[in-house]
Amino acid sequence: ALKLRAGDKRCLVTRSKCFLKLGDTENSLKDAEASLQNDETFSEGLYQKAETLYTMGDFEFALVFYHRGRRLRPDLHKFQLGINKAEEAIVNCIGNPSLVKLENKGELCFVSRQAESRKDNQKQDNKSTKDQKLMMKKKKNAKTERQLLGELYADKEYLEKLLEDEDLMQTNTKQGIKVMDLVLDGISYLNNRRDFWQQQKPIYARVYERKRLQQGWKQDKKRKTSDIVRSIAKDLEDIELLLARGSAEESCRKAELMLKKMQGWAEDVVPNKNELTGNLHSCIGNAQLVMGQMEAALQSHKMDLDCARQNGLPNAMSRALDNIGHVYARLGRFQQAINTWEEKIPLAQSSLEKAWLFHEIGRCYLELHNAEAAQDYGQKSLQSAAEEGDVEWQLHATVLVAQAQVELKDYRSAIMNFERALEKAKLLPSEAAQNSII
C-alpha cells in the first residue's frame, strides 16, 4: 500500500502497530514519527508514538505525547488511559512523592555529603574488577527475575544453558547467522523485557499492592471501580472501531453483550451507569442503521434519548436527537426529522455544529418543497460556517441556498450563489463538486 501511496499516514501507523507487536520498537517508532511528518496533529500517529515510547520504557516522553494527544482529542479515552499508565509507571520507578518525608536535623550539608559520597563511590568503583562485576551479575536474585519474566524465565534459563555448548555456539544457520549471536540476541531481549517490567511494575510495588489486598483497604474498592471503568472505556472504543471498519454486526453484538453485562452492576461500582447505558443504546442504533434496520435503529436511539432526559444529560440528549433525525431523514419522514433537529438547536455547542444542523433542516424543507424555509435555513447555515471559517460547509450551505432559489424561480440569485459555490469548490479542491455545480 505504501508503494502505491508513499507516506500515507494511516498505513504508516498500521505498519508501526505490526512492528510493535513483533517487538521491533525501533522501526515502530520510525513509522509513527513518519506519520506525523506532514501533520503533527494526527491523533492516531501521536497515540502510536506514545505507545511505542511506553513499550521502550521511555515513560516520560510517552507521557508528553499522551498529553499532547489528549489536548487535541479530549473525546478519545485512550489518551487519558495512556496518561494514567505512564504516570503509574513513573511513580513505580521513582516512588510516590507523598511517601517521602523530609526532615531538618542540624545543618543542611547535603551538597558536601553528596560530594563525599560520590568520591567514595568512585574509589570503590576503581577497586572493583571485571571479574567482580561478572560475579555480581550472576548473583542477581533469581526469584525476582522469575517473578518479572513469568513463563519467559524458563526460556531464558534454556538459552543460558545453550551458551555452555561451545560446539553448538560456533555453528551457523542456513542463512549464515552464527547460533551464538541468535542466543545472545534472545537473552538480551529477555533482559530488556525484565528491565521494562521492573520499571512498569517493580517488585516492591507488587508486594505493596498484595499487602493492601490482604488488609482489605477501602481504596481497593476504588481501584476496582477504576479498573472496571477503564475496561468499559476500552470496550466502547472497540465497539466504535468495529463500526468504523465496517463490521456493523460484530459492533452491534458486542454492544448488546456489554449492555446485558452492565445491567447487573451496581451504581457504586459504575458511578455513571445511566450515561454508559445511553451510550451503548446509541452504539447499537448506529450499527443497526448501517445494517439497514431502520425501525430498530429508531427505537435504540429513542431509548438513548429517554435515558438522557431522565438523568439530565444535555450532551447525550443532543447526540440522541441528532441520530433520531438522521433515521427519520433516511426513512423519508422529513417533517419528523425537522421537528427532532429543531429541538436539538439550543443544545448545539459550536458554530460548526449549527452549520451542519441548519443545513440538514434546510435540506429536509427542500425535500418537502418548502423553498422559503429551505433558503432561510441555508443562509443560517452559511452564517454559522462563515463564523467557524469552514469552507466545506460554506460550500454545502451556498449550494442549498441556490437550489432553494431555483425552486423559488429567483434564477439570477441562484446563478450568483452557484458561482460562489464553484469558487469554494475550487478552494477545497473538489472536482466532483465543481462538476456538479457547473
GROMACS .gro file of C-alpha atoms in nm:
model
  438
    1ALA     CA    1   0.000   0.000   0.000
    2LEU     CA    2   0.287   0.238   0.080
    3LYS     CA    3   0.436   0.169  -0.263
    4LEU     CA    4   0.110   0.287  -0.418
    5ARG     CA    5   0.079   0.588  -0.188
    6ALA     CA    6   0.413   0.679  -0.033
    7GLY     CA    7   0.392   0.838   0.311
    8ASP     CA    8   0.024   0.754   0.372
    9LYS     CA    9  -0.007   0.835   0.742
   10ARG     CA   10  -0.275   0.578   0.826
   11CYS     CA   11  -0.083   0.299   0.658
   12LEU     CA   12   0.235   0.403   0.842
   13VAL     CA   13   0.052   0.386   1.176
   14THR     CA   14  -0.084   0.039   1.092
   15ARG     CA   15   0.264  -0.088   0.999
   16SER     CA   16   0.402   0.071   1.317
   17LYS     CA   17   0.149  -0.133   1.519
   18CYS     CA   18   0.267  -0.450   1.347
   19PHE     CA   19   0.633  -0.371   1.421
   20LEU     CA   20   0.539  -0.310   1.785
   21LYS     CA   21   0.362  -0.650   1.805
   22LEU     CA   22   0.684  -0.808   1.676
   23GLY     CA   23   0.890  -0.626   1.941
   24ASP     CA   24   1.068  -0.415   1.676
   25THR     CA   25   1.033  -0.085   1.863
   26GLU     CA   26   1.294   0.096   1.652
   27ASN     CA   27   1.100   0.055   1.324
   28SER     CA   28   0.770   0.106   1.507
   29LEU     CA   29   0.893   0.446   1.629
   30LYS     CA   30   1.025   0.539   1.282
   31ASP     CA   31   0.685   0.473   1.121
   32ALA     CA   32   0.495   0.653   1.399
   33GLU     CA   33   0.719   0.961   1.357
   34ALA     CA   34   0.688   0.943   0.976
   35SER     CA   35   0.307   0.953   1.007
   36LEU     CA   36   0.342   1.287   1.192
   37GLN     CA   37   0.586   1.441   0.945
   38ASN     CA   38   0.327   1.636   0.745
   39ASP     CA   39   0.059   1.658   1.014
   40GLU     CA   40   0.176   1.694   1.374
   41THR     CA   41  -0.187   1.696   1.494
   42PHE     CA   42  -0.263   1.346   1.354
   43SER     CA   43  -0.410   1.183   1.666
   44GLU     CA   44  -0.352   0.819   1.563
   45GLY     CA   45   0.015   0.896   1.494
   46LEU     CA   46   0.056   1.070   1.830
   47TYR     CA   47  -0.104   0.777   2.011
   48GLN     CA   48   0.112   0.521   1.829
   49LYS     CA   49   0.429   0.718   1.905
   50ALA     CA   50   0.329   0.738   2.273
   51GLU     CA   51   0.253   0.363   2.285
   52THR     CA   52   0.589   0.279   2.125
   53LEU     CA   53   0.781   0.505   2.365
   54TYR     CA   54   0.593   0.347   2.656
   55THR     CA   55   0.688  -0.004   2.537
   56MET     CA   56   1.051   0.110   2.505
   57GLY     CA   57   1.038   0.220   2.871
   58ASP     CA   58   1.063   0.593   2.788
   59PHE     CA   59   0.769   0.669   3.015
   60GLU     CA   60   0.835   1.044   3.048
   61PHE     CA   61   0.842   1.100   2.670
   62ALA     CA   62   0.540   0.875   2.629
   63LEU     CA   63   0.356   1.089   2.885
   64VAL     CA   64   0.434   1.403   2.682
   65PHE     CA   65   0.270   1.258   2.369
   66TYR     CA   66  -0.028   1.114   2.557
   67HIS     CA   67  -0.090   1.466   2.695
   68ARG     CA   68  -0.043   1.622   2.351
   69GLY     CA   69  -0.297   1.380   2.204
   70ARG     CA   70  -0.549   1.443   2.480
   71ARG     CA   71  -0.530   1.820   2.425
   72LEU     CA   72  -0.607   1.768   2.056
   73ARG     CA   73  -0.868   1.491   2.100
   74PRO     CA   74  -1.019   1.504   2.452
   75ASP     CA   75  -1.303   1.283   2.325
   76LEU     CA   76  -1.071   0.981   2.283
   77HIS     CA   77  -1.050   0.790   2.612
   78LYS     CA   78  -0.733   0.607   2.511
   79PHE     CA   79  -0.515   0.917   2.562
   80GLN     CA   80  -0.635   0.953   2.924
   81LEU     CA   81  -0.572   0.581   2.982
   82GLY     CA   82  -0.222   0.629   2.839
   83ILE     CA   83  -0.159   0.921   3.075
   84ASN     CA   84  -0.273   0.710   3.371
   85LYS     CA   85  -0.049   0.411   3.292
   86ALA     CA   86   0.256   0.629   3.209
   87GLU     CA   87   0.220   0.824   3.535
   88GLU     CA   88   0.181   0.499   3.728
   89ALA     CA   89   0.493   0.355   3.565
   90ILE     CA   90   0.692   0.670   3.651
   91VAL     CA   91   0.577   0.660   4.013
   92ASN     CA   92   0.674   0.291   4.027
   93CYS     CA   93   1.023   0.381   3.904
   94ILE     CA   94   1.097   0.673   4.137
   95GLY     CA   95   0.844   0.623   4.418
   96ASN     CA   96   0.545   0.830   4.519
   97PRO     CA   97   0.646   1.183   4.631
   98SER     CA   98   0.377   1.177   4.900
   99LEU     CA   99   0.559   0.891   5.076
  100VAL     CA  100   0.884   1.089   5.111
  101LYS     CA  101   0.930   1.274   5.442
  102LEU     CA  102   1.200   1.542   5.459
  103GLU     CA  103   1.345   1.623   5.798
  104ASN     CA  104   1.559   1.919   5.901
  105LYS     CA  105   1.809   1.797   6.160
  106GLY     CA  106   2.105   2.024   6.230
  107GLU     CA  107   2.297   2.175   5.939
  108LEU     CA  108   2.186   2.107   5.586
  109CYS     CA  109   2.514   1.977   5.447
  110PHE     CA  110   2.354   1.780   5.167
  111VAL     CA  111   2.579   1.908   4.890
  112SER     CA  112   2.903   1.836   5.075
  113ARG     CA  113   2.778   1.494   5.189
  114GLN     CA  114   2.675   1.416   4.832
  115ALA     CA  115   3.020   1.514   4.705
  116GLU     CA  116   3.190   1.297   4.967
  117SER     CA  117   2.961   1.008   4.883
  118ARG     CA  118   3.045   1.046   4.514
  119LYS     CA  119   3.419   1.035   4.590
  120ASP     CA  120   3.376   0.721   4.798
  121ASN     CA  121   3.178   0.556   4.522
  122GLN     CA  122   3.445   0.642   4.267
  123LYS     CA  123   3.713   0.484   4.487
  124GLN     CA  124   3.507   0.172   4.527
  125ASP     CA  125   3.441   0.154   4.152
  126ASN     CA  126   3.813   0.182   4.081
  127LYS     CA  127   3.888  -0.104   4.316
  128SER     CA  128   3.630  -0.338   4.166
  129THR     CA  129   3.748  -0.563   3.882
  130LYS     CA  130   3.570  -0.704   3.580
  131ASP     CA  131   3.557  -1.044   3.747
  132GLN     CA  132   3.376  -0.897   4.047
  133LYS     CA  133   3.122  -0.732   3.818
  134LEU     CA  134   3.053  -1.060   3.643
  135MET     CA  135   3.003  -1.230   3.977
  136MET     CA  136   2.759  -0.956   4.077
  137LYS     CA  137   2.553  -1.014   3.764
  138LYS     CA  138   2.545  -1.389   3.819
  139LYS     CA  139   2.420  -1.339   4.175
  140LYS     CA  140   2.112  -1.145   4.065
  141ASN     CA  141   1.812  -1.252   4.256
  142ALA     CA  142   1.670  -1.543   4.056
  143LYS     CA  143   1.341  -1.524   4.246
  144THR     CA  144   1.291  -1.159   4.146
  145GLU     CA  145   1.377  -1.234   3.784
  146ARG     CA  146   1.137  -1.529   3.780
  147GLN     CA  147   0.857  -1.303   3.908
  148LEU     CA  148   0.926  -1.042   3.643
  149LEU     CA  149   0.967  -1.274   3.343
  150GLY     CA  150   0.696  -1.524   3.439
  151GLU     CA  151   0.674  -1.803   3.178
  152LEU     CA  152   0.963  -1.648   2.983
  153TYR     CA  153   1.203  -1.725   3.270
  154ALA     CA  154   1.224  -2.090   3.155
  155ASP     CA  155   1.319  -1.966   2.805
  156LYS     CA  156   1.598  -1.753   2.949
  157GLU     CA  157   1.733  -2.048   3.150
  158TYR     CA  158   1.726  -2.264   2.837
  159LEU     CA  159   1.917  -2.004   2.632
  160GLU     CA  160   2.178  -1.959   2.905
  161LYS     CA  161   2.236  -2.338   2.915
  162LEU     CA  162   2.282  -2.338   2.537
  163LEU     CA  163   2.571  -2.093   2.578
  164GLU     CA  164   2.763  -2.367   2.763
  165ASP     CA  165   2.764  -2.584   2.447
  166GLU     CA  166   3.072  -2.435   2.278
  167ASP     CA  167   3.049  -2.652   1.964
  168LEU     CA  168   2.688  -2.553   1.901
  169MET     CA  169   2.768  -2.184   1.957
  170GLN     CA  170   3.028  -2.187   1.677
  171THR     CA  171   2.791  -2.334   1.416
  172ASN     CA  172   2.595  -2.128   1.163
  173THR     CA  173   2.232  -2.144   1.047
  174LYS     CA  174   2.135  -2.198   0.682
  175GLN     CA  175   2.114  -1.821   0.647
  176GLY     CA  176   2.477  -1.787   0.765
  177ILE     CA  177   2.395  -1.642   1.109
  178LYS     CA  178   2.605  -1.768   1.400
  179VAL     CA  179   2.399  -1.955   1.660
  180MET     CA  180   2.577  -1.771   1.942
  181ASP     CA  181   2.456  -1.436   1.803
  182LEU     CA  182   2.097  -1.562   1.793
  183VAL     CA  183   2.115  -1.691   2.151
  184LEU     CA  184   2.274  -1.369   2.280
  185ASP     CA  185   2.006  -1.163   2.099
  186GLY     CA  186   1.739  -1.372   2.270
  187ILE     CA  187   1.893  -1.327   2.614
  188SER     CA  188   1.939  -0.953   2.552
  189TYR     CA  189   1.574  -0.920   2.451
  190LEU     CA  190   1.457  -1.103   2.766
  191ASN     CA  191   1.683  -0.884   2.981
  192ASN     CA  192   1.528  -0.574   2.824
  193ARG     CA  193   1.179  -0.711   2.894
  194ARG     CA  194   1.279  -0.783   3.253
  195ASP     CA  195   1.409  -0.426   3.300
  196PHE     CA  196   1.096  -0.283   3.137
  197TRP     CA  197   0.861  -0.480   3.362
  198GLN     CA  198   1.075  -0.388   3.662
  199GLN     CA  199   1.012  -0.021   3.581
  200GLN     CA  200   0.649  -0.062   3.485
  201LYS     CA  201   0.556  -0.265   3.792
  202PRO     CA  202   0.857  -0.324   4.021
  203ILE     CA  203   0.856  -0.600   4.282
  204TYR     CA  204   0.815  -0.361   4.574
  205ALA     CA  205   0.506  -0.217   4.406
  206ARG     CA  206   0.362  -0.566   4.361
  207VAL     CA  207   0.429  -0.657   4.727
  208TYR     CA  208   0.274  -0.330   4.838
  209GLU     CA  209  -0.040  -0.398   4.635
  210ARG     CA  210  -0.060  -0.754   4.769
  211LYS     CA  211  -0.048  -0.626   5.129
  212ARG     CA  212  -0.325  -0.381   5.054
  213LEU     CA  213  -0.540  -0.660   4.914
  214GLN     CA  214  -0.480  -0.875   5.223
  215GLN     CA  215  -0.565  -0.588   5.458
  216GLY     CA  216  -0.883  -0.515   5.262
  217TRP     CA  217  -0.840  -0.138   5.246
  218LYS     CA  218  -1.128   0.068   5.114
  219GLN     CA  219  -0.903   0.214   4.847
  220ASP     CA  220  -0.900  -0.126   4.675
  221LYS     CA  221  -1.270  -0.085   4.604
  222LYS     CA  222  -1.197   0.246   4.435
  223ARG     CA  223  -0.921   0.086   4.232
  224LYS     CA  224  -1.152  -0.199   4.130
  225THR     CA  225  -1.410   0.057   4.020
  226SER     CA  226  -1.141   0.242   3.825
  227ASP     CA  227  -1.036  -0.082   3.652
  228ILE     CA  228  -1.397  -0.154   3.553
  229VAL     CA  229  -1.440   0.200   3.416
  230ARG     CA  230  -1.117   0.161   3.214
  231SER     CA  231  -1.237  -0.174   3.083
  232ILE     CA  232  -1.569  -0.019   2.978
  233ALA     CA  233  -1.390   0.269   2.803
  234LYS     CA  234  -1.174   0.018   2.613
  235ASP     CA  235  -1.482  -0.188   2.515
  236LEU     CA  236  -1.663   0.125   2.392
  237GLU     CA  237  -1.359   0.218   2.185
  238ASP     CA  238  -1.354  -0.133   2.033
  239ILE     CA  239  -1.728  -0.110   1.953
  240GLU     CA  240  -1.677   0.223   1.772
  241LEU     CA  241  -1.369   0.092   1.593
  242LEU     CA  242  -1.553  -0.217   1.467
  243LEU     CA  243  -1.829   0.004   1.324
  244ALA     CA  244  -1.574   0.238   1.163
  245ARG     CA  245  -1.407  -0.062   0.996
  246GLY     CA  246  -1.737  -0.183   0.851
  247SER     CA  247  -1.807  -0.466   1.098
  248ALA     CA  248  -2.153  -0.339   1.196
  249GLU     CA  249  -2.288  -0.680   1.302
  250GLU     CA  250  -1.991  -0.751   1.530
  251SER     CA  251  -2.010  -0.397   1.674
  252CYS     CA  252  -2.383  -0.440   1.747
  253ARG     CA  253  -2.332  -0.784   1.903
  254LYS     CA  254  -2.052  -0.663   2.130
  255ALA     CA  255  -2.255  -0.358   2.240
  256GLU     CA  256  -2.559  -0.574   2.322
  257LEU     CA  257  -2.346  -0.818   2.527
  258MET     CA  258  -2.184  -0.529   2.714
  259LEU     CA  259  -2.525  -0.372   2.786
  260LYS     CA  260  -2.656  -0.701   2.925
  261LYS     CA  261  -2.346  -0.744   3.144
  262MET     CA  262  -2.359  -0.387   3.273
  263GLN     CA  263  -2.722  -0.413   3.386
  264GLY     CA  264  -2.607  -0.647   3.664
  265TRP     CA  265  -2.359  -0.394   3.807
  266ALA     CA  266  -2.446  -0.169   4.099
  267GLU     CA  267  -2.434   0.214   4.083
  268ASP     CA  268  -2.141   0.233   4.329
  269VAL     CA  269  -1.930   0.006   4.103
  270VAL     CA  270  -2.004   0.214   3.790
  271PRO     CA  271  -2.097   0.569   3.902
  272ASN     CA  272  -2.201   0.685   3.552
  273LYS     CA  273  -2.400   0.371   3.473
  274ASN     CA  274  -2.701   0.560   3.327
  275GLU     CA  275  -2.480   0.763   3.096
  276LEU     CA  276  -2.299   0.450   2.976
  277THR     CA  277  -2.631   0.270   2.921
  278GLY     CA  278  -2.746   0.551   2.691
  279ASN     CA  279  -2.412   0.547   2.511
  280LEU     CA  280  -2.447   0.174   2.440
  281HIS     CA  281  -2.803   0.220   2.305
  282SER     CA  282  -2.656   0.487   2.075
  283CYS     CA  283  -2.381   0.248   1.953
  284ILE     CA  284  -2.638  -0.026   1.889
  285GLY     CA  285  -2.859   0.222   1.698
  286ASN     CA  286  -2.568   0.336   1.479
  287ALA     CA  287  -2.480  -0.025   1.393
  288GLN     CA  288  -2.845  -0.107   1.314
  289LEU     CA  289  -2.864   0.197   1.084
  290VAL     CA  290  -2.561   0.073   0.888
  291MET     CA  291  -2.722  -0.274   0.862
  292GLY     CA  292  -3.041  -0.114   0.724
  293GLN     CA  293  -3.253  -0.199   1.030
  294MET     CA  294  -3.422   0.143   1.035
  295GLU     CA  295  -3.706   0.085   1.283
  296ALA     CA  296  -3.477  -0.099   1.525
  297ALA     CA  297  -3.224   0.186   1.500
  298LEU     CA  298  -3.501   0.439   1.571
  299GLN     CA  299  -3.603   0.250   1.887
  300SER     CA  300  -3.242   0.225   2.010
  301HIS     CA  301  -3.183   0.599   1.967
  302LYS     CA  302  -3.515   0.678   2.138
  303MET     CA  303  -3.401   0.466   2.437
  304ASP     CA  304  -3.081   0.671   2.441
  305LEU     CA  305  -3.291   0.991   2.443
  306ASP     CA  306  -3.515   0.865   2.728
  307CYS     CA  307  -3.208   0.776   2.933
  308ALA     CA  308  -3.056   1.122   2.872
  309ARG     CA  309  -3.378   1.306   2.967
  310GLN     CA  310  -3.432   1.102   3.285
  311ASN     CA  311  -3.078   1.177   3.406
  312GLY     CA  312  -3.047   1.537   3.283
  313LEU     CA  313  -2.761   1.478   3.038
  314PRO     CA  314  -2.768   1.758   2.774
  315ASN     CA  315  -2.478   1.622   2.565
  316ALA     CA  316  -2.642   1.278   2.545
  317MET     CA  317  -2.975   1.442   2.456
  318SER     CA  318  -2.806   1.632   2.173
  319ARG     CA  319  -2.646   1.312   2.042
  320ALA     CA  320  -2.973   1.115   2.056
  321LEU     CA  321  -3.176   1.389   1.883
  322ASP     CA  322  -2.912   1.411   1.611
  323ASN     CA  323  -2.925   1.034   1.548
  324ILE     CA  324  -3.308   1.017   1.556
  325GLY     CA  325  -3.322   1.299   1.299
  326HIS     CA  326  -3.087   1.107   1.069
  327VAL     CA  327  -3.301   0.791   1.088
  328TYR     CA  328  -3.621   0.988   1.012
  329ALA     CA  329  -3.450   1.153   0.714
  330ARG     CA  330  -3.332   0.812   0.583
  331LEU     CA  331  -3.691   0.685   0.615
  332GLY     CA  332  -3.820   0.984   0.417
  333ARG     CA  333  -4.014   1.118   0.718
  334PHE     CA  334  -3.876   1.468   0.666
  335GLN     CA  335  -4.118   1.664   0.887
  336GLN     CA  336  -4.036   1.439   1.186
  337ALA     CA  337  -3.665   1.483   1.110
  338ILE     CA  338  -3.716   1.864   1.108
  339ASN     CA  339  -3.905   1.858   1.439
  340THR     CA  340  -3.632   1.646   1.601
  341TRP     CA  341  -3.343   1.857   1.474
  342GLU     CA  342  -3.516   2.185   1.566
  343GLU     CA  343  -3.540   2.052   1.923
  344LYS     CA  344  -3.162   1.999   1.911
  345ILE     CA  345  -3.076   2.357   1.803
  346PRO     CA  346  -3.049   2.502   2.161
  347LEU     CA  347  -2.816   2.215   2.254
  348ALA     CA  348  -2.568   2.281   1.970
  349GLN     CA  349  -2.236   2.387   2.123
  350SER     CA  350  -2.039   2.529   1.831
  351SER     CA  351  -2.087   2.726   1.512
  352LEU     CA  352  -1.973   2.425   1.308
  353GLU     CA  353  -2.236   2.201   1.470
  354LYS     CA  354  -2.501   2.464   1.395
  355ALA     CA  355  -2.378   2.490   1.035
  356TRP     CA  356  -2.447   2.124   0.952
  357LEU     CA  357  -2.762   2.115   1.168
  358PHE     CA  358  -2.917   2.414   0.985
  359HIS     CA  359  -2.809   2.261   0.653
  360GLU     CA  360  -2.979   1.926   0.729
  361ILE     CA  361  -3.302   2.101   0.836
  362GLY     CA  362  -3.292   2.316   0.520
  363ARG     CA  363  -3.236   2.008   0.306
  364CYS     CA  364  -3.546   1.843   0.459
  365TYR     CA  365  -3.753   2.156   0.389
  366LEU     CA  366  -3.634   2.144   0.028
  367GLU     CA  367  -3.748   1.779   0.005
  368LEU     CA  368  -4.091   1.896   0.132
  369HIS     CA  369  -4.091   2.170  -0.140
  370ASN     CA  370  -4.091   2.447   0.122
  371ALA     CA  371  -3.830   2.651  -0.062
  372GLU     CA  372  -3.859   2.966   0.152
  373ALA     CA  373  -3.782   2.778   0.475
  374ALA     CA  374  -3.500   2.589   0.295
  375GLN     CA  375  -3.346   2.921   0.181
  376ASP     CA  376  -3.377   3.065   0.531
  377TYR     CA  377  -3.201   2.769   0.694
  378GLY     CA  378  -2.941   2.762   0.416
  379GLN     CA  379  -2.848   3.124   0.496
  380LYS     CA  380  -2.831   3.042   0.868
  381SER     CA  381  -2.601   2.750   0.787
  382LEU     CA  382  -2.382   2.975   0.570
  383GLN     CA  383  -2.354   3.234   0.850
  384SER     CA  384  -2.251   2.968   1.108
  385ALA     CA  385  -1.998   2.813   0.866
  386ALA     CA  386  -1.851   3.160   0.798
  387GLU     CA  387  -1.814   3.220   1.176
  388GLU     CA  388  -1.622   2.892   1.201
  389GLY     CA  389  -1.422   2.965   0.883
  390ASP     CA  390  -1.513   2.622   0.742
  391VAL     CA  391  -1.501   2.636   0.360
  392GLU     CA  392  -1.660   2.293   0.307
  393TRP     CA  393  -1.978   2.377   0.498
  394GLN     CA  394  -1.988   2.721   0.335
  395LEU     CA  395  -1.994   2.530   0.005
  396HIS     CA  396  -2.280   2.300   0.113
  397ALA     CA  397  -2.484   2.591   0.254
  398THR     CA  398  -2.435   2.805  -0.059
  399VAL     CA  399  -2.549   2.518  -0.284
  400LEU     CA  400  -2.859   2.468  -0.064
  401VAL     CA  401  -2.947   2.840  -0.087
  402ALA     CA  402  -2.901   2.830  -0.468
  403GLN     CA  403  -3.121   2.520  -0.504
  404ALA     CA  404  -3.393   2.683  -0.292
  405GLN     CA  405  -3.376   2.994  -0.513
  406VAL     CA  406  -3.423   2.774  -0.822
  407GLU     CA  407  -3.741   2.636  -0.659
  408LEU     CA  408  -3.850   2.997  -0.593
  409LYS     CA  409  -3.768   3.083  -0.960
  410ASP     CA  410  -3.521   3.351  -0.846
  411TYR     CA  411  -3.279   3.242  -1.117
  412ARG     CA  412  -3.041   3.542  -1.107
  413SER     CA  413  -2.972   3.494  -0.735
  414ALA     CA  414  -2.941   3.118  -0.789
  415ILE     CA  415  -2.675   3.167  -1.060
  416MET     CA  416  -2.480   3.407  -0.837
  417ASN     CA  417  -2.482   3.158  -0.547
  418PHE     CA  418  -2.386   2.866  -0.772
  419GLU     CA  419  -2.090   3.077  -0.894
  420ARG     CA  420  -1.990   3.149  -0.533
  421ALA     CA  421  -2.018   2.777  -0.454
  422LEU     CA  422  -1.798   2.698  -0.756
  423GLU     CA  423  -1.524   2.926  -0.621
  424LYS     CA  424  -1.540   2.750  -0.283
  425ALA     CA  425  -1.526   2.408  -0.455
  426LYS     CA  426  -1.204   2.520  -0.628
  427LEU     CA  427  -1.056   2.618  -0.291
  428LEU     CA  428  -1.111   2.272  -0.140
  429PRO     CA  429  -1.038   2.149  -0.418
  430SER     CA  430  -1.322   1.910  -0.512
  431GLU     CA  431  -1.351   1.816  -0.877
  432ALA     CA  432  -1.677   1.622  -0.821
  433ALA     CA  433  -1.836   1.926  -0.651
  434GLN     CA  434  -1.717   2.156  -0.932
  435ASN     CA  435  -1.873   1.931  -1.199
  436SER     CA  436  -2.199   1.904  -1.006
  437ILE     CA  437  -2.224   2.281  -0.958
  438ILE     CA  438  -2.140   2.354  -1.325
   0.00000   0.00000   0.00000
